[in-house]
């Protein structure tokens, strides 16, 4: 069931750590985020609510601003707003540091699908189970990271010093992609592999090591989370862009961690005590 909005009744919906507020006004207004100190808000201003008809998405003019709580940012006035508030840690590892206020590229291929999905999440009141809410939270977080990384990438026509941060953004966003490699990151950033590798060498590491570390950190998150208990080790490996469980075990060993099976087993007593 989709809820109709009017000038006096904004809709608020929560998906775990992600809160969404949708509002429609008779005249252009500005809105506040209500974010806490450790949260970030993404403001999206439109002239009308997003709509999807059949397989065709109707796009309209929009602007978007990402701002940390500590940054005094003024979102644009508009008749329609969507505000997403989420933990700052969702953006860890993508190359931006608080305080910040970044304009979001609303022309990227990711932006409008993300916008329509988030709007639908906020304005639909179908029955949700705890599991569906959990996965919607994760999906919203991943889409937010994708939209932000796409915007950072669009701005990085870059002095070399920014390439390292831009590469980390791409690695974080594509951690589950089996085709992620040093060469593909360089191609995505429109720079030479040698130039990019020098940025990582100067920091005492390599691109391959950074990619492996990102995959392992993602796998650790899945293995320690009870919501993913039904996923086999093999499936976790695939989700992290690796071929199989053996590849995941080798990556864990290379990063100095116990085996994936031991990592999963170690959190079970804590889950039982909770």
XYZ file of N, CA and C in Angstrom:
822
model
N 0.838 -1.194 0.000
C 0.000 0.000 0.000
C 0.876 1.249 0.000
N 0.686 2.119 -0.994
C 1.445 3.361 -1.072
C 0.667 4.473 -0.391
N 1.299 5.194 0.519
C 0.650 6.261 1.275
C 0.742 7.575 0.521
N -0.367 8.279 0.399
C -0.366 9.588 -0.253
C 0.204 10.633 0.694
N 1.031 11.517 0.140
C 1.627 12.586 0.933
C 0.890 13.890 0.685
N 0.890 14.755 1.698
C 0.338 16.087 1.488
C 1.229 17.108 2.188
N 0.812 18.358 2.175
C 1.669 19.436 2.658
C 1.889 19.404 4.164
N 1.101 18.669 4.897
C 1.226 18.710 6.355
C 1.654 17.382 6.968
N 1.827 16.358 6.151
C 2.081 15.035 6.727
C 3.252 14.337 6.052
N 4.492 14.701 6.409
C 5.632 13.942 5.879
C 5.586 12.512 6.412
N 6.107 11.612 5.640
C 6.138 10.201 6.012
C 7.548 9.851 6.481
N 7.663 9.174 7.616
C 8.952 8.724 8.112
C 8.932 7.212 8.250
N 10.025 6.584 7.836
C 10.128 5.130 7.919
C 11.533 4.766 8.359
N 11.639 3.706 9.171
C 12.937 3.264 9.654
C 13.260 1.870 9.164
N 14.515 1.690 8.732
C 15.004 0.386 8.293
C 16.316 0.133 9.028
N 16.197 -0.307 10.283
C 17.380 -0.468 11.103
C 18.041 0.874 11.338
N 19.290 1.000 10.907
C 20.058 2.223 11.128
C 19.768 3.307 10.099
N 18.958 2.996 9.096
C 18.651 3.967 8.035
C 17.236 4.510 8.255
N 17.141 5.832 8.368
C 15.833 6.491 8.484
C 15.574 7.300 7.219
N 14.327 7.247 6.745
C 13.953 7.966 5.526
C 12.742 8.846 5.835
N 12.793 10.088 5.378
C 11.646 10.991 5.501
C 11.305 11.535 4.123
N 10.064 11.349 3.720
C 9.579 11.845 2.427
C 8.523 12.904 2.675
N 8.581 13.985 1.918
C 7.597 15.053 2.121
C 7.311 15.763 0.811
N 6.073 16.226 0.690
C 5.625 16.998 -0.468
C 4.966 18.266 0.053
N 5.278 19.400 -0.559
C 4.809 20.694 -0.075
C 4.122 21.475 -1.194
N 3.255 22.380 -0.808
C 2.550 23.207 -1.787
C 3.475 24.244 -2.417
N 4.529 24.623 -1.683
C 5.482 25.600 -2.209
C 6.884 25.159 -1.795
N 7.920 25.657 -2.444
C 9.283 25.238 -2.102
C 9.649 25.602 -0.661
N 10.194 24.641 0.065
C 10.653 24.851 1.434
C 12.006 24.159 1.602
N 12.713 24.498 2.684
C 13.928 23.792 3.060
C 13.596 22.833 4.199
N 14.423 21.825 4.370
C 14.180 20.841 5.421
C 15.458 20.639 6.233
N 15.311 20.114 7.447
C 16.446 19.789 8.303
C 16.610 18.276 8.372
N 17.798 17.828 8.753
C 18.065 16.387 8.741
C 17.666 15.688 10.027
N 17.891 16.323 11.176
C 17.669 15.644 12.444
C 18.713 14.590 12.737
N 19.895 14.711 12.106
C 20.955 13.718 12.291
C 21.675 13.926 13.622
N 22.148 12.829 14.194
C 22.985 12.894 15.389
C 24.434 13.154 14.976
N 25.309 13.340 15.971
C 26.700 13.681 15.678
C 27.417 12.600 14.884
N 27.034 11.343 15.065
C 27.713 10.256 14.370
C 26.933 9.783 13.148
N 26.067 10.647 12.627
C 25.259 10.293 11.466
C 25.516 11.251 10.296
N 25.074 10.825 9.142
C 25.188 11.583 7.899
C 23.805 11.646 7.272
N 23.505 12.749 6.594
C 22.222 12.866 5.895
C 22.443 13.077 4.408
N 21.597 12.450 3.630
C 21.558 12.665 2.188
C 20.237 13.352 1.870
N 20.310 14.617 1.445
C 19.129 15.399 1.095
C 18.910 15.313 -0.412
N 17.697 15.004 -0.812
C 17.347 14.993 -2.239
C 16.144 15.903 -2.424
N 16.292 16.886 -3.306
C 15.227 17.858 -3.568
C 14.717 17.674 -4.988
N 13.389 17.621 -5.142
C 12.765 17.393 -6.451
C 11.598 18.344 -6.634
N 11.163 18.482 -7.883
C 9.979 19.312 -8.115
C 8.692 18.512 -8.015
N 8.813 17.161 -7.999
C 7.643 16.299 -7.840
C 8.129 14.933 -7.373
N 7.258 14.131 -6.787
C 7.681 12.802 -6.344
C 8.125 11.943 -7.520
N 9.103 11.067 -7.308
C 9.495 10.145 -8.380
C 8.376 9.162 -8.656
N 8.282 8.715 -9.890
C 7.252 7.738 -10.236
C 7.805 6.753 -11.237
N 7.283 5.525 -11.188
C 7.677 4.483 -12.123
C 6.407 3.948 -12.768
N 6.377 3.947 -14.091
C 5.224 3.410 -14.812
C 5.689 2.230 -15.655
N 5.208 1.058 -15.304
C 5.638 -0.135 -16.013
C 7.134 -0.319 -15.854
N 7.827 -0.481 -16.981
C 9.277 -0.669 -16.939
C 10.021 0.639 -17.171
N 9.292 1.736 -17.319
C 9.905 3.025 -17.632
C 9.906 3.909 -16.394
N 11.078 4.422 -16.053
C 11.185 5.336 -14.921
C 11.100 6.765 -15.417
N 10.165 7.529 -14.861
C 10.041 8.941 -15.220
C 11.014 9.753 -14.384
N 11.947 10.417 -15.043
C 12.931 11.225 -14.342
C 12.530 12.689 -14.379
N 12.829 13.395 -13.305
C 12.574 14.825 -13.254
C 13.799 15.538 -12.714
N 13.789 16.875 -12.715
C 14.915 17.636 -12.173
C 15.117 17.305 -10.691
N 16.365 17.167 -10.283
C 16.644 16.870 -8.882
C 18.034 17.360 -8.522
N 18.220 17.685 -7.254
C 19.536 17.994 -6.712
C 19.699 17.193 -5.431
N 20.943 16.883 -5.081
C 21.188 16.063 -3.903
C 22.456 16.526 -3.206
N 22.437 16.482 -1.886
C 23.553 16.944 -1.063
C 23.779 15.952 0.065
N 25.018 15.526 0.213
C 25.416 14.644 1.307
C 26.157 15.486 2.331
N 25.752 15.437 3.591
C 26.374 16.291 4.601
C 26.502 15.576 5.929
N 27.643 15.746 6.581
C 27.828 15.239 7.931
C 27.144 16.179 8.915
N 26.877 15.685 10.107
C 26.167 16.475 11.109
C 26.946 17.732 11.484
N 28.289 17.615 11.470
C 29.118 18.740 11.899
C 29.253 19.823 10.837
N 28.814 19.538 9.626
C 28.946 20.500 8.534
C 27.651 21.299 8.397
N 27.758 22.609 8.477
C 26.575 23.457 8.297
C 26.237 23.507 6.813
N 25.278 22.709 6.387
C 24.902 22.634 4.977
C 23.459 23.078 4.813
N 23.190 23.804 3.735
C 21.842 24.280 3.462
C 21.287 23.543 2.250
N 20.418 22.570 2.467
C 19.830 21.860 1.331
C 18.966 22.820 0.511
N 18.843 22.581 -0.783
C 18.025 23.462 -1.616
C 16.545 23.381 -1.253
N 15.856 24.507 -1.380
C 14.407 24.515 -1.180
C 13.737 23.825 -2.361
N 12.668 23.100 -2.085
C 11.959 22.384 -3.143
C 10.571 22.007 -2.653
N 9.712 21.599 -3.586
C 8.369 21.152 -3.230
C 8.354 19.707 -2.732
N 9.388 18.961 -3.044
C 9.430 17.548 -2.693
C 10.813 17.211 -2.137
N 10.857 16.525 -1.006
C 12.136 16.167 -0.385
C 12.149 14.706 0.016
N 13.325 14.129 -0.107
C 13.599 12.814 0.463
C 14.897 12.957 1.250
N 14.864 12.639 2.535
C 16.043 12.769 3.394
C 16.352 11.397 3.988
N 17.558 10.906 3.732
C 18.001 9.640 4.311
C 19.078 9.948 5.339
N 18.923 9.420 6.533
C 19.883 9.626 7.609
C 20.410 8.260 8.036
N 21.723 8.152 8.176
C 22.336 6.849 8.411
C 23.669 7.038 9.141
N 24.230 5.976 9.730
C 25.490 6.106 10.469
C 26.644 6.526 9.558
N 27.502 7.398 10.065
C 28.655 7.854 9.283
C 29.557 6.692 8.896
N 29.564 5.627 9.707
C 30.452 4.503 9.426
C 30.080 3.764 8.142
N 28.871 3.971 7.634
C 28.492 3.359 6.351
C 29.444 3.813 5.248
N 29.989 5.024 5.384
C 30.868 5.587 4.354
C 32.341 5.330 4.629
N 32.648 4.521 5.646
C 34.046 4.220 5.945
C 34.733 3.584 4.740
N 35.957 4.015 4.471
C 36.771 3.379 3.443
C 36.566 3.876 2.039
N 35.734 4.917 1.838
C 35.517 5.370 0.466
C 36.229 6.681 0.161
N 37.027 7.191 1.105
C 37.886 8.319 0.788
C 37.367 9.693 1.142
N 36.335 9.793 1.993
C 35.891 11.110 2.443
C 35.960 11.155 3.958
N 36.274 12.336 4.491
C 36.409 12.494 5.930
C 35.534 13.638 6.423
N 34.919 13.440 7.597
C 34.073 14.481 8.186
C 34.958 15.607 8.723
N 34.433 16.846 8.780
C 33.106 17.245 8.290
C 33.112 17.425 6.779
N 31.983 17.192 6.150
C 31.928 17.332 4.703
C 30.528 17.717 4.253
N 30.462 18.305 3.087
C 29.205 18.565 2.384
C 29.515 18.384 0.908
N 28.992 17.326 0.324
C 29.293 16.979 -1.070
C 28.025 17.002 -1.919
N 28.115 17.642 -3.054
C 27.023 17.543 -4.027
C 27.064 16.157 -4.653
N 25.912 15.538 -4.810
C 25.810 14.203 -5.394
C 25.479 14.320 -6.878
N 26.135 13.505 -7.685
C 25.888 13.500 -9.126
C 24.553 12.815 -9.410
N 23.543 13.603 -9.729
C 22.212 13.037 -9.976
C 22.073 12.494 -11.399
N 23.136 12.629 -12.202
C 23.097 12.097 -13.562
C 23.747 10.722 -13.672
N 24.268 10.203 -12.572
C 24.896 8.883 -12.646
C 23.834 7.816 -12.885
N 24.281 6.695 -13.430
C 23.344 5.603 -13.731
C 22.702 5.031 -12.479
N 23.341 5.203 -11.328
C 22.827 4.631 -10.084
C 21.792 5.511 -9.401
N 21.835 6.821 -9.674
C 21.083 7.730 -8.810
C 19.580 7.519 -8.887
N 19.002 7.513 -10.073
C 17.538 7.464 -10.134
C 16.962 6.127 -9.668
N 17.570 4.996 -10.009
C 17.070 3.738 -9.412
C 17.133 3.758 -7.882
N 18.207 4.327 -7.336
C 18.311 4.455 -5.877
C 17.200 5.349 -5.336
N 16.981 6.491 -5.975
C 15.970 7.434 -5.510
C 14.581 6.801 -5.498
N 14.206 6.148 -6.578
C 12.870 5.560 -6.646
C 12.710 4.414 -5.644
N 13.777 3.648 -5.430
C 13.712 2.569 -4.441
C 13.539 3.148 -3.038
N 14.338 4.163 -2.699
C 14.250 4.764 -1.367
C 12.882 5.410 -1.153
N 12.353 6.079 -2.184
C 11.026 6.703 -2.071
C 9.961 5.633 -1.834
N 10.063 4.542 -2.563
C 9.100 3.452 -2.399
C 9.193 2.854 -0.997
N 10.423 2.679 -0.500
C 10.596 2.164 0.864
C 9.893 3.064 1.885
N 10.021 4.383 1.696
C 9.466 5.326 2.667
C 7.950 5.392 2.600
N 7.388 5.239 1.418
C 5.961 5.524 1.241
C 5.089 4.289 1.081
N 5.668 3.099 1.173
C 4.890 1.864 1.062
C 4.744 1.238 2.433
N 3.545 0.883 2.786
C 3.287 0.313 4.106
C 2.858 -1.148 4.009
N 3.503 -1.912 3.158
C 3.246 -3.350 3.134
C 3.850 -3.979 4.398
N 3.315 -5.104 4.797
C 3.821 -5.768 6.000
C 5.265 -6.207 5.788
N 6.121 -5.874 6.753
C 7.528 -6.245 6.690
C 7.871 -7.189 7.836
N 8.668 -8.198 7.549
C 9.188 -9.062 8.607
C 10.522 -8.492 9.087
N 10.988 -8.982 10.218
C 12.285 -8.526 10.712
C 13.398 -8.798 9.720
N 13.331 -9.953 9.047
C 14.370 -10.302 8.077
C 14.329 -9.386 6.860
N 13.111 -9.085 6.364
C 13.026 -8.215 5.186
C 13.502 -6.804 5.517
N 13.192 -6.317 6.728
C 13.678 -4.999 7.133
C 15.196 -4.984 7.208
N 15.757 -6.075 7.707
C 17.216 -6.164 7.825
C 17.871 -6.067 6.450
N 17.356 -6.832 5.498
C 17.982 -6.824 4.178
C 17.701 -5.527 3.421
N 16.575 -4.894 3.680
C 16.328 -3.581 3.077
C 17.315 -2.552 3.616
N 17.629 -2.646 4.919
C 18.647 -1.761 5.495
C 19.982 -1.955 4.784
N 20.397 -3.212 4.613
C 21.668 -3.481 3.958
C 21.674 -2.992 2.520
N 20.560 -3.215 1.818
C 20.484 -2.779 0.425
C 20.532 -1.264 0.319
N 19.817 -0.576 1.192
C 19.861 0.889 1.192
C 21.276 1.386 1.462
N 21.962 0.778 2.419
C 23.328 1.191 2.719
C 24.235 0.995 1.513
N 24.114 -0.144 0.852
C 24.976 -0.419 -0.293
C 24.666 0.515 -1.464
N 23.398 0.835 -1.662
C 23.040 1.765 -2.725
C 23.558 3.167 -2.424
N 23.492 3.574 -1.154
C 24.030 4.877 -0.766
C 25.521 4.941 -1.087
N 26.262 3.897 -0.710
C 27.697 3.867 -1.002
C 27.936 3.961 -2.506
N 27.159 3.230 -3.287
C 27.324 3.273 -4.737
C 27.095 4.656 -5.315
N 26.035 5.323 -4.858
C 25.725 6.667 -5.352
C 26.827 7.658 -4.960
N 27.320 7.546 -3.728
C 28.372 8.463 -3.280
C 29.670 8.206 -4.038
N 30.045 6.936 -4.196
C 31.268 6.615 -4.918
C 31.192 7.084 -6.364
N 30.022 6.919 -6.997
C 29.861 7.388 -8.375
C 30.070 8.899 -8.450
N 29.616 9.628 -7.439
C 29.795 11.078 -7.423
C 31.243 11.471 -7.196
N 31.922 10.760 -6.292
C 33.337 11.049 -6.044
C 34.162 10.748 -7.281
N 33.844 9.643 -7.933
C 34.570 9.254 -9.147
C 34.396 10.303 -10.229
N 33.191 10.860 -10.345
C 32.938 11.871 -11.372
C 33.761 13.125 -11.131
N 34.098 13.388 -9.855
C 34.860 14.594 -9.553
C 36.361 14.391 -9.601
N 36.809 13.120 -9.654
C 38.239 12.849 -9.555
C 38.917 12.866 -10.925
N 39.089 14.006 -11.531
C 39.911 14.126 -12.736
C 41.234 14.714 -12.310
N 42.032 14.031 -11.730
C 42.533 14.105 -10.407
C 43.971 14.470 -10.366
N 44.341 15.246 -9.397
C 45.759 15.188 -9.089
C 46.083 13.788 -8.570
N 47.323 13.365 -8.773
C 47.695 11.992 -8.408
C 47.437 11.703 -6.940
N 47.571 12.707 -6.067
C 47.393 12.480 -4.632
C 45.991 11.998 -4.293
N 45.006 12.307 -5.146
C 43.637 11.883 -4.875
C 43.336 10.477 -5.392
N 44.237 9.911 -6.167
C 43.951 8.630 -6.801
C 43.807 7.505 -5.779
N 44.594 7.539 -4.726
C 44.514 6.485 -3.729
C 43.127 6.444 -3.107
N 42.618 7.605 -2.688
C 41.275 7.669 -2.088
C 40.221 7.242 -3.094
N 40.366 7.666 -4.349
C 39.391 7.292 -5.371
C 39.410 5.789 -5.616
N 40.605 5.202 -5.627
C 40.714 3.757 -5.835
C 40.075 2.988 -4.680
N 40.283 3.441 -3.452
C 39.646 2.791 -2.304
C 38.126 2.876 -2.397
N 37.619 3.988 -2.916
C 36.173 4.130 -3.104
C 35.650 3.072 -4.062
N 36.359 2.883 -5.172
C 35.934 1.898 -6.167
C 36.015 0.491 -5.578
N 37.097 0.194 -4.875
C 37.259 -1.135 -4.274
C 36.139 -1.422 -3.286
N 35.811 -0.449 -2.448
C 34.736 -0.636 -1.466
C 33.399 -0.895 -2.153
N 33.122 -0.127 -3.201
C 31.839 -0.259 -3.893
C 31.730 -1.567 -4.670
N 32.868 -2.100 -5.137
C 32.836 -3.295 -5.998
C 33.381 -4.531 -5.300
N 33.365 -4.539 -3.979
C 34.019 -5.613 -3.244
C 33.452 -6.986 -3.587
N 32.199 -7.064 -3.989
C 31.602 -8.348 -4.330
C 31.726 -8.732 -5.788
N 32.401 -7.918 -6.579
C 32.539 -8.146 -8.013
C 33.720 -9.078 -8.274
N 33.492 -10.265 -8.837
C 34.613 -11.183 -9.090
C 35.609 -10.641 -10.104
N 35.194 -9.666 -10.910
C 36.097 -9.084 -11.912
C 36.884 -7.892 -11.384
N 36.732 -7.571 -10.095
C 37.494 -6.477 -9.510
C 38.976 -6.834 -9.509
N 39.787 -5.946 -10.047
C 41.232 -6.164 -10.110
C 41.920 -4.811 -10.146
N 43.233 -4.818 -9.967
C 43.992 -3.575 -10.045
C 43.786 -2.915 -11.407
N 43.795 -3.714 -12.452
C 43.650 -3.159 -13.802
C 42.258 -2.562 -14.008
N 41.229 -3.220 -13.486
C 39.869 -2.701 -13.697
C 39.636 -1.420 -12.904
N 40.270 -1.304 -11.728
C 40.153 -0.062 -10.955
C 40.830 1.074 -11.710
N 42.017 0.821 -12.258
C 42.722 1.850 -13.027
C 41.900 2.283 -14.234
N 41.296 1.318 -14.915
C 40.475 1.647 -16.086
C 39.273 2.485 -15.683
N 38.654 2.141 -14.543
C 37.475 2.882 -14.095
C 37.832 4.325 -13.725
N 39.058 4.527 -13.238
C 39.503 5.868 -12.861
C 40.192 6.597 -14.010
N 40.255 5.929 -15.164
C 40.841 6.545 -16.360
C 42.282 6.998 -16.101
N 43.046 6.107 -15.478
C 44.455 6.386 -15.235
C 45.250 5.125 -15.531
N 46.566 5.238 -15.576
C 47.386 4.063 -15.886
C 47.551 3.199 -14.639
N 47.692 1.907 -14.861
C 47.882 0.978 -13.751
C 49.161 1.319 -12.991
N 50.221 1.673 -13.705
C 51.491 1.985 -13.047
C 51.358 3.206 -12.139
N 50.663 4.243 -12.619
C 50.472 5.449 -11.800
C 49.710 5.117 -10.527
N 48.669 4.308 -10.669
C 47.853 3.956 -9.502
C 48.642 3.078 -8.536
N 49.402 2.140 -9.068
C 50.180 1.262 -8.206
C 51.199 2.046 -7.378
N 51.754 3.106 -7.964
C 52.720 3.920 -7.226
C 52.088 4.555 -5.989
N 50.795 4.933 -6.093
C 50.111 5.529 -4.951
C 49.995 4.544 -3.793
N 49.767 3.277 -4.106
C 49.649 2.260 -3.066
C 51.029 1.882 -2.517
N 52.023 1.796 -3.388
C 53.383 1.484 -2.941
C 53.894 2.542 -1.979
N 53.572 3.801 -2.254
C 54.011 4.894 -1.379
C 53.412 4.769 0.007
N 52.329 4.021 0.140
C 51.680 3.819 1.437
C 51.987 2.444 2.023
N 52.988 1.774 1.459
C 53.446 0.505 2.009
C 52.554 -0.679 1.727
N 51.781 -0.619 0.658
C 50.899 -1.732 0.331
C 50.799 -1.865 -1.190
N 49.927 -2.725 -1.641
C 49.683 -2.897 -3.070
C 48.183 -2.888 -3.325
N 47.796 -2.716 -4.576
C 46.374 -2.751 -4.905
C 45.786 -4.133 -4.654
N 46.530 -5.170 -5.022
C 46.013 -6.529 -4.825
C 45.777 -6.809 -3.343
N 46.701 -6.334 -2.487
C 46.533 -6.519 -1.051
C 45.302 -5.758 -0.547
N 45.108 -4.566 -1.056
C 43.966 -3.754 -0.624
C 42.652 -4.381 -1.054
N 42.621 -4.946 -2.246
C 41.419 -5.627 -2.722
C 41.146 -6.861 -1.859
N 42.199 -7.638 -1.602
C 42.026 -8.827 -0.753
C 41.545 -8.432 0.644
N 42.129 -7.386 1.211
C 41.716 -6.941 2.540
C 40.258 -6.516 2.578
N 39.804 -5.815 1.528
C 38.409 -5.388 1.474
C 37.473 -6.594 1.386
N 37.844 -7.590 0.610
C 37.013 -8.800 0.493
C 36.936 -9.531 1.839
N 38.066 -9.631 2.516
C 38.095 -10.334 3.798
C 37.272 -9.587 4.842
N 37.387 -8.268 4.883
C 36.587 -7.499 5.853
C 35.095 -7.678 5.606
N 34.706 -7.711 4.328
C 33.292 -7.922 4.007
C 32.848 -9.316 4.444
N 33.697 -10.309 4.185
C 33.366 -11.679 4.592
C 33.263 -11.792 6.110
N 34.159 -11.139 6.835
C 34.103 -11.172 8.304
C 32.766 -10.626 8.805
N 32.299 -9.544 8.178
C 31.016 -8.960 8.572
C 29.885 -9.965 8.387
N 29.885 -10.660 7.260
C 28.830 -11.640 6.990
C 28.906 -12.833 7.945
N 30.110 -13.317 8.196
C 30.276 -14.501 9.034
C 29.928 -14.235 10.497
N 30.107 -12.993 10.931
C 29.826 -12.655 12.324
C 28.381 -12.235 12.559
N 27.630 -12.105 11.489
C 26.262 -11.610 11.604
C 25.282 -12.779 11.604
N 24.504 -12.974 12.677
C 23.559 -14.100 12.732
C 22.551 -14.114 11.592
N 22.252 -12.948 11.013
C 21.272 -12.907 9.925
C 21.752 -13.674 8.696
N 23.070 -13.924 8.622
C 23.610 -14.626 7.463
C 24.008 -16.060 7.792
N 23.486 -16.596 8.890
C 23.864 -17.948 9.307
C 23.518 -19.009 8.271
N 22.476 -18.758 7.484
C 22.053 -19.768 6.507
C 22.950 -19.809 5.279
N 23.823 -18.799 5.111
C 24.720 -18.790 3.959
C 25.880 -19.750 4.201
N 26.140 -20.609 3.244
C 27.300 -21.489 3.350
C 28.581 -20.672 3.188
N 29.707 -21.240 3.616
C 30.999 -20.571 3.433
C 31.244 -20.316 1.947
N 30.828 -21.264 1.133
C 30.982 -21.109 -0.322
C 30.208 -19.885 -0.811
N 28.996 -19.740 -0.302
C 28.157 -18.619 -0.727
C 28.724 -17.289 -0.225
N 29.250 -17.276 0.969
C 29.894 -16.067 1.482
C 31.062 -15.684 0.577
N 31.835 -16.685 0.158
C 32.958 -16.414 -0.745
C 32.480 -15.760 -2.030
N 31.415 -16.302 -2.620
C 30.876 -15.722 -3.855
C 30.410 -14.288 -3.630
N 29.769 -14.041 -2.490
C 29.276 -12.694 -2.178
C 30.420 -11.694 -2.068
N 31.592 -12.182 -1.712
C 32.771 -11.315 -1.563
C 33.650 -11.320 -2.811
N 33.143 -11.875 -3.909
C 33.861 -11.823 -5.172
C 34.914 -12.893 -5.355
N 34.893 -13.931 -4.512
C 35.888 -14.998 -4.609
C 35.260 -16.260 -5.182
N 36.105 -17.117 -5.731
C 35.608 -18.259 -6.497
C 34.965 -19.323 -5.632
N 35.526 -19.578 -4.450
C 35.017 -20.675 -3.622
C 35.513 -20.522 -2.185
N 35.097 -21.470 -1.343
C 35.472 -21.417 0.065
C 36.970 -21.539 0.284
N 37.643 -22.314 -0.565
C 39.097 -22.463 -0.436
C 39.803 -21.134 -0.698
N 39.324 -20.394 -1.705
C 39.905 -19.078 -1.987
C 39.695 -18.139 -0.811
N 38.517 -18.234 -0.183
C 38.236 -17.390 0.973
C 39.153 -17.755 2.132
N 39.360 -19.044 2.368
C 40.239 -19.483 3.455
C 41.663 -18.995 3.233
N 42.136 -19.059 1.990
C 43.497 -18.581 1.699
C 43.603 -17.076 1.926
N 42.558 -16.333 1.552
C 42.563 -14.884 1.761
C 42.577 -14.559 3.254
N 41.801 -15.324 4.049
C 41.792 -15.111 5.500
C 43.183 -15.363 6.081
N 43.816 -16.450 5.650
C 45.139 -16.789 6.158
C 46.152 -15.704 5.796
N 46.065 -15.199 4.569
C 46.994 -14.159 4.125
C 46.828 -12.868 4.919
N 45.608 -12.629 5.428
C 45.347 -11.432 6.222
C 45.528 -11.678 7.728
N 45.990 -12.896 8.080
C 46.280 -13.195 9.480
C 45.071 -13.552 10.325
N 43.998 -14.034 9.695
C 42.784 -14.392 10.427
C 42.624 -15.908 10.506
N 41.864 -16.406 11.483
C 41.511 -17.832 11.502
C 40.680 -18.169 10.262
N 40.383 -19.439 10.097
C 39.590 -19.855 8.944
C 38.173 -19.286 9.021
N 37.497 -19.149 7.880
C 36.109 -18.672 7.903
C 35.216 -19.495 8.820
N 35.418 -20.808 8.841
C 34.596 -21.671 9.702
C 34.804 -21.324 11.175
N 36.047 -21.065 11.566
C 36.331 -20.722 12.961
C 35.787 -19.336 13.316
N 35.854 -18.413 12.382
C 35.302 -17.074 12.624
C 33.809 -17.169 12.877
N 33.114 -17.954 12.058
C 31.664 -18.114 12.244
C 31.364 -18.808 13.571
N 32.111 -19.844 13.891
C 31.861 -20.593 15.123
C 32.112 -19.737 16.357
N 33.063 -18.822 16.273
C 33.429 -18.006 17.434
C 32.323 -17.070 17.866
N 31.441 -16.682 16.957
C 30.397 -15.742 17.358
C 29.132 -16.435 17.845
N 29.019 -17.743 17.652
C 27.790 -18.433 18.051
C 27.506 -18.385 19.552
N 28.488 -18.583 20.418
C 28.166 -18.487 21.860
C 27.648 -17.114 22.248
N 28.193 -16.054 21.615
C 27.704 -14.709 21.921
C 26.258 -14.546 21.497
N 25.934 -15.145 20.340
C 24.554 -15.043 19.852
C 23.598 -15.746 20.803
N 24.048 -16.903 21.363
C 23.182 -17.651 22.287
C 22.973 -16.878 23.581
N 24.066 -16.274 24.120
C 23.937 -15.521 25.362
C 23.030 -14.315 25.212
N 23.033 -13.701 23.988
C 22.172 -12.533 23.773
C 20.729 -12.947 23.831
